[in-house]
Amino acid sequence: TKLTTLDLGNNFLSAIENISHLTCLEELWINGNKIPDLLALEPQLGAIQCLETLYLEANPCQSKDMTGYRRKIMLALPQLKQIDATYVRQV
């Protein structure tokens, strides 16, 4: 599919699943859901090389780990250029 933006914000989702086939995805908005952890990031999104923006804020995975949240996302998905409303600093 050629879908480039997927907005699933505020839908009470509890998992990141069934999106690894969206190989043209550039932006994924899954903020304001019930996602408890970041375990599915790499298996579901790691192969989507054109993914540049990920919004995950206002999920339990953020509120449970405020200090490590961004770093863990950056390690799992090094292709990202923006996490939530903040650009990623390329090192």
CSV table of N, CA, C and O in Angstrom, one decimal:
chain,number,residue,atom,x,y,z
A,1,THR,N,0.8,-1.2,0.0
A,1,THR,CA,0.0,0.0,0.0
A,1,THR,C,0.9,1.3,0.0
A,1,THR,O,2.0,1.2,0.5
A,2,LYS,N,0.4,2.3,-0.5
A,2,LYS,CA,1.1,3.6,-0.6
A,2,LYS,C,0.8,4.6,0.5
A,2,LYS,O,1.1,5.8,0.4
A,3,LEU,N,0.1,4.1,1.5
A,3,LEU,CA,-0.3,5.0,2.7
A,3,LEU,C,1.0,5.6,3.3
A,3,LEU,O,1.9,4.9,3.6
A,4,THR,N,1.0,6.9,3.4
A,4,THR,CA,2.2,7.6,4.0
A,4,THR,C,1.9,8.1,5.4
A,4,THR,O,2.9,8.3,6.2
A,5,THR,N,0.7,8.4,5.8
A,5,THR,CA,0.3,8.9,7.1
A,5,THR,C,-0.8,8.1,7.7
A,5,THR,O,-1.8,7.9,7.0
A,6,LEU,N,-0.6,7.7,8.9
A,6,LEU,CA,-1.7,6.9,9.6
A,6,LEU,C,-1.9,7.5,11.0
A,6,LEU,O,-1.0,7.6,11.8
A,7,ASP,N,-3.1,8.0,11.2
A,7,ASP,CA,-3.4,8.7,12.5
A,7,ASP,C,-4.4,7.8,13.2
A,7,ASP,O,-5.6,7.7,12.9
A,8,LEU,N,-3.9,7.1,14.3
A,8,LEU,CA,-4.8,6.3,15.1
A,8,LEU,C,-4.8,6.9,16.5
A,8,LEU,O,-5.1,6.1,17.5
A,9,GLY,N,-4.6,8.1,16.7
A,9,GLY,CA,-4.6,8.8,18.0
A,9,GLY,C,-5.9,8.7,18.7
A,9,GLY,O,-7.0,8.7,18.1
A,10,ASN,N,-5.9,8.5,20.0
A,10,ASN,CA,-7.1,8.5,20.9
A,10,ASN,C,-8.1,7.5,20.5
A,10,ASN,O,-9.3,7.8,20.3
A,11,ASN,N,-7.6,6.3,20.3
A,11,ASN,CA,-8.5,5.2,19.9
A,11,ASN,C,-8.5,4.0,20.9
A,11,ASN,O,-9.0,2.9,20.6
A,12,PHE,N,-8.0,4.2,22.1
A,12,PHE,CA,-7.9,3.1,23.1
A,12,PHE,C,-7.1,1.9,22.7
A,12,PHE,O,-7.4,0.8,23.1
A,13,LEU,N,-6.2,2.1,21.7
A,13,LEU,CA,-5.4,0.9,21.3
A,13,LEU,C,-4.4,0.5,22.4
A,13,LEU,O,-3.9,1.3,23.1
A,14,SER,N,-4.3,-0.8,22.6
A,14,SER,CA,-3.4,-1.3,23.6
A,14,SER,C,-2.2,-2.0,23.1
A,14,SER,O,-1.4,-2.5,23.8
A,15,ALA,N,-2.0,-2.0,21.7
A,15,ALA,CA,-0.9,-2.7,21.1
A,15,ALA,C,-0.5,-2.0,19.8
A,15,ALA,O,-1.4,-1.5,19.1
A,16,ILE,N,0.7,-2.1,19.4
A,16,ILE,CA,1.2,-1.7,18.1
A,16,ILE,C,1.3,-3.0,17.3
A,16,ILE,O,2.2,-3.8,17.6
A,17,GLU,N,0.4,-3.2,16.4
A,17,GLU,CA,0.4,-4.5,15.6
A,17,GLU,C,-0.2,-4.3,14.2
A,17,GLU,O,-0.9,-3.3,14.0
A,18,ASN,N,0.1,-5.2,13.4
A,18,ASN,CA,-0.4,-5.3,12.0
A,18,ASN,C,-0.2,-4.1,11.2
A,18,ASN,O,-1.0,-3.7,10.3
A,19,ILE,N,1.0,-3.4,11.3
A,19,ILE,CA,1.3,-2.3,10.5
A,19,ILE,C,2.7,-2.4,9.8
A,19,ILE,O,3.1,-1.6,9.0
A,20,SER,N,3.4,-3.5,10.0
A,20,SER,CA,4.7,-3.7,9.4
A,20,SER,C,4.7,-3.8,7.9
A,20,SER,O,5.7,-3.5,7.3
A,21,HIS,N,3.5,-4.1,7.3
A,21,HIS,CA,3.4,-4.2,5.9
A,21,HIS,C,3.2,-2.8,5.2
A,21,HIS,O,3.2,-2.7,4.0
A,22,LEU,N,3.1,-1.7,6.0
A,22,LEU,CA,2.9,-0.4,5.4
A,22,LEU,C,4.3,0.2,5.2
A,22,LEU,O,4.7,1.1,5.8
A,23,THR,N,4.9,-0.3,4.1
A,23,THR,CA,6.3,0.1,3.9
A,23,THR,C,6.5,1.5,3.4
A,23,THR,O,7.7,2.0,3.3
A,24,CYS,N,5.5,2.2,3.0
A,24,CYS,CA,5.6,3.6,2.6
A,24,CYS,C,5.3,4.6,3.7
A,24,CYS,O,5.3,5.8,3.4
A,25,LEU,N,5.0,4.1,4.9
A,25,LEU,CA,4.6,5.0,6.0
A,25,LEU,C,5.7,5.9,6.4
A,25,LEU,O,6.8,5.6,6.6
A,26,GLU,N,5.3,7.2,6.4
A,26,GLU,CA,6.3,8.3,6.8
A,26,GLU,C,5.9,8.8,8.2
A,26,GLU,O,6.8,9.3,8.9
A,27,GLU,N,4.6,8.8,8.5
A,27,GLU,CA,4.2,9.4,9.8
A,27,GLU,C,3.2,8.4,10.4
A,27,GLU,O,2.2,8.0,9.8
A,28,LEU,N,3.4,8.1,11.7
A,28,LEU,CA,2.5,7.3,12.5
A,28,LEU,C,2.1,8.0,13.7
A,28,LEU,O,2.9,8.4,14.6
A,29,TRP,N,0.8,8.3,13.9
A,29,TRP,CA,0.3,9.0,15.1
A,29,TRP,C,-0.5,8.0,15.9
A,29,TRP,O,-1.6,7.6,15.5
A,30,ILE,N,0.0,7.6,17.0
A,30,ILE,CA,-0.7,6.6,17.9
A,30,ILE,C,-0.7,7.2,19.3
A,30,ILE,O,-0.7,6.5,20.3
A,31,ASN,N,-0.7,8.5,19.4
A,31,ASN,CA,-0.7,9.2,20.7
A,31,ASN,C,-2.1,9.0,21.4
A,31,ASN,O,-3.1,8.8,20.7
A,32,GLY,N,-2.1,9.1,22.7
A,32,GLY,CA,-3.3,9.1,23.4
A,32,GLY,C,-4.0,7.8,23.4
A,32,GLY,O,-5.3,7.8,23.5
A,33,ASN,N,-3.3,6.7,23.4
A,33,ASN,CA,-3.9,5.4,23.4
A,33,ASN,C,-3.5,4.7,24.8
A,33,ASN,O,-3.3,5.4,25.7
A,34,LYS,N,-3.5,3.4,24.8
A,34,LYS,CA,-3.3,2.6,26.0
A,34,LYS,C,-2.1,1.7,25.8
A,34,LYS,O,-2.0,0.6,26.4
A,35,ILE,N,-1.1,2.1,25.0
A,35,ILE,CA,0.1,1.3,24.7
A,35,ILE,C,1.0,1.2,25.9
A,35,ILE,O,1.5,2.2,26.4
A,36,PRO,N,1.1,0.0,26.5
A,36,PRO,CA,1.8,-0.1,27.8
A,36,PRO,C,3.4,-0.1,27.8
A,36,PRO,O,4.0,0.3,28.7
A,37,ASP,N,3.9,-0.5,26.6
A,37,ASP,CA,5.4,-0.6,26.5
A,37,ASP,C,5.8,-0.4,25.1
A,37,ASP,O,5.0,-0.3,24.2
A,38,LEU,N,7.1,-0.4,24.9
A,38,LEU,CA,7.7,-0.1,23.6
A,38,LEU,C,8.2,-1.4,22.9
A,38,LEU,O,8.9,-1.3,21.9
A,39,LEU,N,7.8,-2.6,23.4
A,39,LEU,CA,8.4,-3.8,22.9
A,39,LEU,C,8.1,-4.1,21.4
A,39,LEU,O,8.9,-4.7,20.7
A,40,ALA,N,7.0,-3.6,20.9
A,40,ALA,CA,6.6,-3.9,19.5
A,40,ALA,C,7.2,-2.9,18.5
A,40,ALA,O,7.0,-3.1,17.3
A,41,LEU,N,7.9,-1.9,19.0
A,41,LEU,CA,8.4,-0.8,18.0
A,41,LEU,C,9.2,-1.4,17.0
A,41,LEU,O,9.0,-1.3,15.8
A,42,GLU,N,10.3,-2.1,17.4
A,42,GLU,CA,11.2,-2.6,16.3
A,42,GLU,C,10.6,-3.7,15.5
A,42,GLU,O,10.7,-3.6,14.2
A,43,PRO,N,9.9,-4.7,16.0
A,43,PRO,CA,9.3,-5.7,15.1
A,43,PRO,C,8.3,-5.1,14.1
A,43,PRO,O,8.2,-5.6,13.0
A,44,GLN,N,7.5,-4.1,14.6
A,44,GLN,CA,6.5,-3.6,13.7
A,44,GLN,C,6.9,-2.5,12.8
A,44,GLN,O,6.4,-2.3,11.7
A,45,LEU,N,7.9,-1.7,13.3
A,45,LEU,CA,8.2,-0.4,12.6
A,45,LEU,C,9.7,-0.4,12.1
A,45,LEU,O,10.1,0.5,11.3
A,46,GLY,N,10.5,-1.3,12.6
A,46,GLY,CA,12.0,-1.2,12.3
A,46,GLY,C,12.3,-1.3,10.8
A,46,GLY,O,13.3,-0.7,10.4
A,47,ALA,N,11.6,-2.1,10.1
A,47,ALA,CA,11.9,-2.3,8.6
A,47,ALA,C,11.3,-1.2,7.7
A,47,ALA,O,11.5,-1.1,6.5
A,48,ILE,N,10.5,-0.3,8.3
A,48,ILE,CA,9.9,0.8,7.5
A,48,ILE,C,10.9,2.0,7.5
A,48,ILE,O,10.8,2.9,8.3
A,49,GLN,N,11.8,1.9,6.6
A,49,GLN,CA,12.9,2.9,6.5
A,49,GLN,C,12.4,4.3,6.2
A,49,GLN,O,13.1,5.2,6.6
A,50,CYS,N,11.3,4.5,5.6
A,50,CYS,CA,10.9,5.9,5.3
A,50,CYS,C,10.1,6.5,6.5
A,50,CYS,O,9.7,7.7,6.4
A,51,LEU,N,9.9,5.7,7.5
A,51,LEU,CA,9.2,6.3,8.7
A,51,LEU,C,10.0,7.4,9.3
A,51,LEU,O,11.2,7.1,9.8
A,52,GLU,N,9.5,8.6,9.4
A,52,GLU,CA,10.3,9.7,9.9
A,52,GLU,C,9.7,10.3,11.2
A,52,GLU,O,10.4,10.9,12.0
A,53,THR,N,8.4,10.2,11.4
A,53,THR,CA,7.7,10.8,12.5
A,53,THR,C,6.8,9.8,13.2
A,53,THR,O,6.1,9.1,12.6
A,54,LEU,N,7.0,9.8,14.6
A,54,LEU,CA,6.2,8.9,15.4
A,54,LEU,C,5.7,9.7,16.6
A,54,LEU,O,6.5,10.3,17.3
A,55,TYR,N,4.4,9.7,16.8
A,55,TYR,CA,3.8,10.3,17.9
A,55,TYR,C,3.2,9.2,18.8
A,55,TYR,O,2.3,8.5,18.4
A,56,LEU,N,3.8,9.1,20.0
A,56,LEU,CA,3.4,8.1,21.0
A,56,LEU,C,3.1,8.7,22.3
A,56,LEU,O,2.7,8.0,23.3
A,57,GLU,N,3.1,10.0,22.4
A,57,GLU,CA,2.9,10.7,23.7
A,57,GLU,C,1.5,10.4,24.3
A,57,GLU,O,0.6,10.0,23.5
A,58,ALA,N,1.3,10.6,25.6
A,58,ALA,CA,0.1,10.3,26.3
A,58,ALA,C,-0.4,8.9,26.2
A,58,ALA,O,-1.5,8.5,26.2
A,59,ASN,N,0.6,8.0,26.2
A,59,ASN,CA,0.4,6.6,26.4
A,59,ASN,C,1.1,6.1,27.7
A,59,ASN,O,2.0,6.8,28.1
A,60,PRO,N,0.6,5.0,28.3
A,60,PRO,CA,1.3,4.5,29.5
A,60,PRO,C,2.8,4.3,29.3
A,60,PRO,O,3.6,4.5,30.2
A,61,CYS,N,3.2,3.9,28.1
A,61,CYS,CA,4.7,3.7,27.8
A,61,CYS,C,5.5,4.9,28.0
A,61,CYS,O,6.7,4.8,28.4
A,62,GLN,N,4.9,6.1,27.9
A,62,GLN,CA,5.6,7.3,28.1
A,62,GLN,C,5.6,7.7,29.6
A,62,GLN,O,6.6,8.0,30.2
A,63,SER,N,4.4,7.6,30.2
A,63,SER,CA,4.3,8.1,31.6
A,63,SER,C,5.0,7.2,32.5
A,63,SER,O,5.4,7.6,33.6
A,64,LYS,N,5.2,5.9,32.2
A,64,LYS,CA,5.9,5.0,33.1
A,64,LYS,C,7.4,5.1,33.0
A,64,LYS,O,8.1,4.7,33.9
A,65,ASP,N,7.9,5.7,31.9
A,65,ASP,CA,9.4,5.9,31.8
A,65,ASP,C,9.7,7.2,31.1
A,65,ASP,O,10.2,7.3,30.0
A,66,MET,N,9.4,8.3,31.8
A,66,MET,CA,9.6,9.6,31.3
A,66,MET,C,11.1,9.9,30.9
A,66,MET,O,11.4,10.5,29.9
A,67,THR,N,12.0,9.3,31.7
A,67,THR,CA,13.4,9.6,31.4
A,67,THR,C,14.0,8.8,30.2
A,67,THR,O,14.9,9.3,29.5
A,68,GLY,N,13.6,7.6,30.1
A,68,GLY,CA,14.2,6.7,29.0
A,68,GLY,C,13.3,6.6,27.8
A,68,GLY,O,13.8,6.0,26.8
A,69,TYR,N,12.2,7.1,27.8
A,69,TYR,CA,11.2,7.0,26.7
A,69,TYR,C,11.7,7.4,25.3
A,69,TYR,O,11.8,6.5,24.4
A,70,ARG,N,12.2,8.6,25.2
A,70,ARG,CA,12.8,9.0,23.9
A,70,ARG,C,14.0,8.2,23.4
A,70,ARG,O,14.1,7.8,22.3
A,71,ARG,N,14.9,8.0,24.4
A,71,ARG,CA,16.1,7.2,24.1
A,71,ARG,C,15.8,5.8,23.6
A,71,ARG,O,16.4,5.3,22.6
A,72,LYS,N,14.9,5.2,24.2
A,72,LYS,CA,14.5,3.8,23.8
A,72,LYS,C,13.9,3.8,22.4
A,72,LYS,O,14.1,2.9,21.6
A,73,ILE,N,13.1,4.8,22.1
A,73,ILE,CA,12.5,4.9,20.7
A,73,ILE,C,13.6,5.1,19.7
A,73,ILE,O,13.6,4.5,18.7
A,74,MET,N,14.5,6.0,20.0
A,74,MET,CA,15.6,6.3,19.1
A,74,MET,C,16.5,5.1,18.8
A,74,MET,O,16.9,4.9,17.7
A,75,LEU,N,16.7,4.3,19.9
A,75,LEU,CA,17.5,3.1,19.7
A,75,LEU,C,16.8,2.0,18.9
A,75,LEU,O,17.4,1.3,18.0
A,76,ALA,N,15.5,1.9,19.1
A,76,ALA,CA,14.7,0.9,18.3
A,76,ALA,C,14.5,1.4,16.9
A,76,ALA,O,14.4,0.5,16.0
A,77,LEU,N,14.3,2.7,16.7
A,77,LEU,CA,14.0,3.2,15.3
A,77,LEU,C,14.9,4.4,15.0
A,77,LEU,O,14.5,5.5,15.0
A,78,PRO,N,16.2,4.0,14.6
A,78,PRO,CA,17.1,5.1,14.3
A,78,PRO,C,16.8,5.9,13.1
A,78,PRO,O,17.3,7.0,12.9
A,79,GLN,N,15.8,5.5,12.2
A,79,GLN,CA,15.4,6.3,11.0
A,79,GLN,C,14.6,7.5,11.4
A,79,GLN,O,14.3,8.3,10.5
A,80,LEU,N,14.0,7.5,12.6
A,80,LEU,CA,13.1,8.6,12.9
A,80,LEU,C,13.8,10.0,12.9
A,80,LEU,O,15.0,10.1,13.4
A,81,LYS,N,13.1,11.0,12.5
A,81,LYS,CA,13.6,12.4,12.5
A,81,LYS,C,12.8,13.2,13.5
A,81,LYS,O,13.2,14.3,13.9
A,82,GLN,N,11.6,12.7,13.9
A,82,GLN,CA,10.8,13.4,14.9
A,82,GLN,C,10.1,12.4,15.8
A,82,GLN,O,9.5,11.4,15.3
A,83,ILE,N,10.1,12.6,17.1
A,83,ILE,CA,9.4,11.8,18.1
A,83,ILE,C,8.5,12.8,18.8
A,83,ILE,O,9.0,13.8,19.4
A,84,ASP,N,7.2,12.6,18.7
A,84,ASP,CA,6.2,13.5,19.3
A,84,ASP,C,6.4,14.8,18.6
A,84,ASP,O,6.6,14.9,17.4
A,85,ALA,N,6.5,15.9,19.3
A,85,ALA,CA,6.6,17.2,18.7
A,85,ALA,C,8.0,17.7,18.7
A,85,ALA,O,8.3,18.9,18.4
A,86,THR,N,9.0,16.8,18.9
A,86,THR,CA,10.4,17.2,19.0
A,86,THR,C,11.2,16.5,18.0
A,86,THR,O,11.1,15.3,17.8
A,87,TYR,N,12.0,17.3,17.3
A,87,TYR,CA,12.9,16.7,16.3
A,87,TYR,C,14.1,15.9,16.9
A,87,TYR,O,14.5,16.3,18.0
A,88,VAL,N,14.5,14.9,16.3
A,88,VAL,CA,15.6,14.0,16.8
A,88,VAL,C,16.9,14.7,16.4
A,88,VAL,O,17.1,15.0,15.2
A,89,ARG,N,17.8,14.8,17.3
A,89,ARG,CA,19.1,15.3,17.0
A,89,ARG,C,20.0,14.2,16.5
A,89,ARG,O,20.2,13.2,17.2
A,90,GLN,N,20.4,14.3,15.3
A,90,GLN,CA,21.3,13.3,14.6
A,90,GLN,C,22.7,13.4,15.2
A,90,GLN,O,23.3,14.5,15.2
A,91,VAL,N,23.2,12.3,15.6
A,91,VAL,CA,24.6,12.3,16.2
A,91,VAL,C,25.5,11.7,15.2
A,91,VAL,O,25.3,10.8,14.5
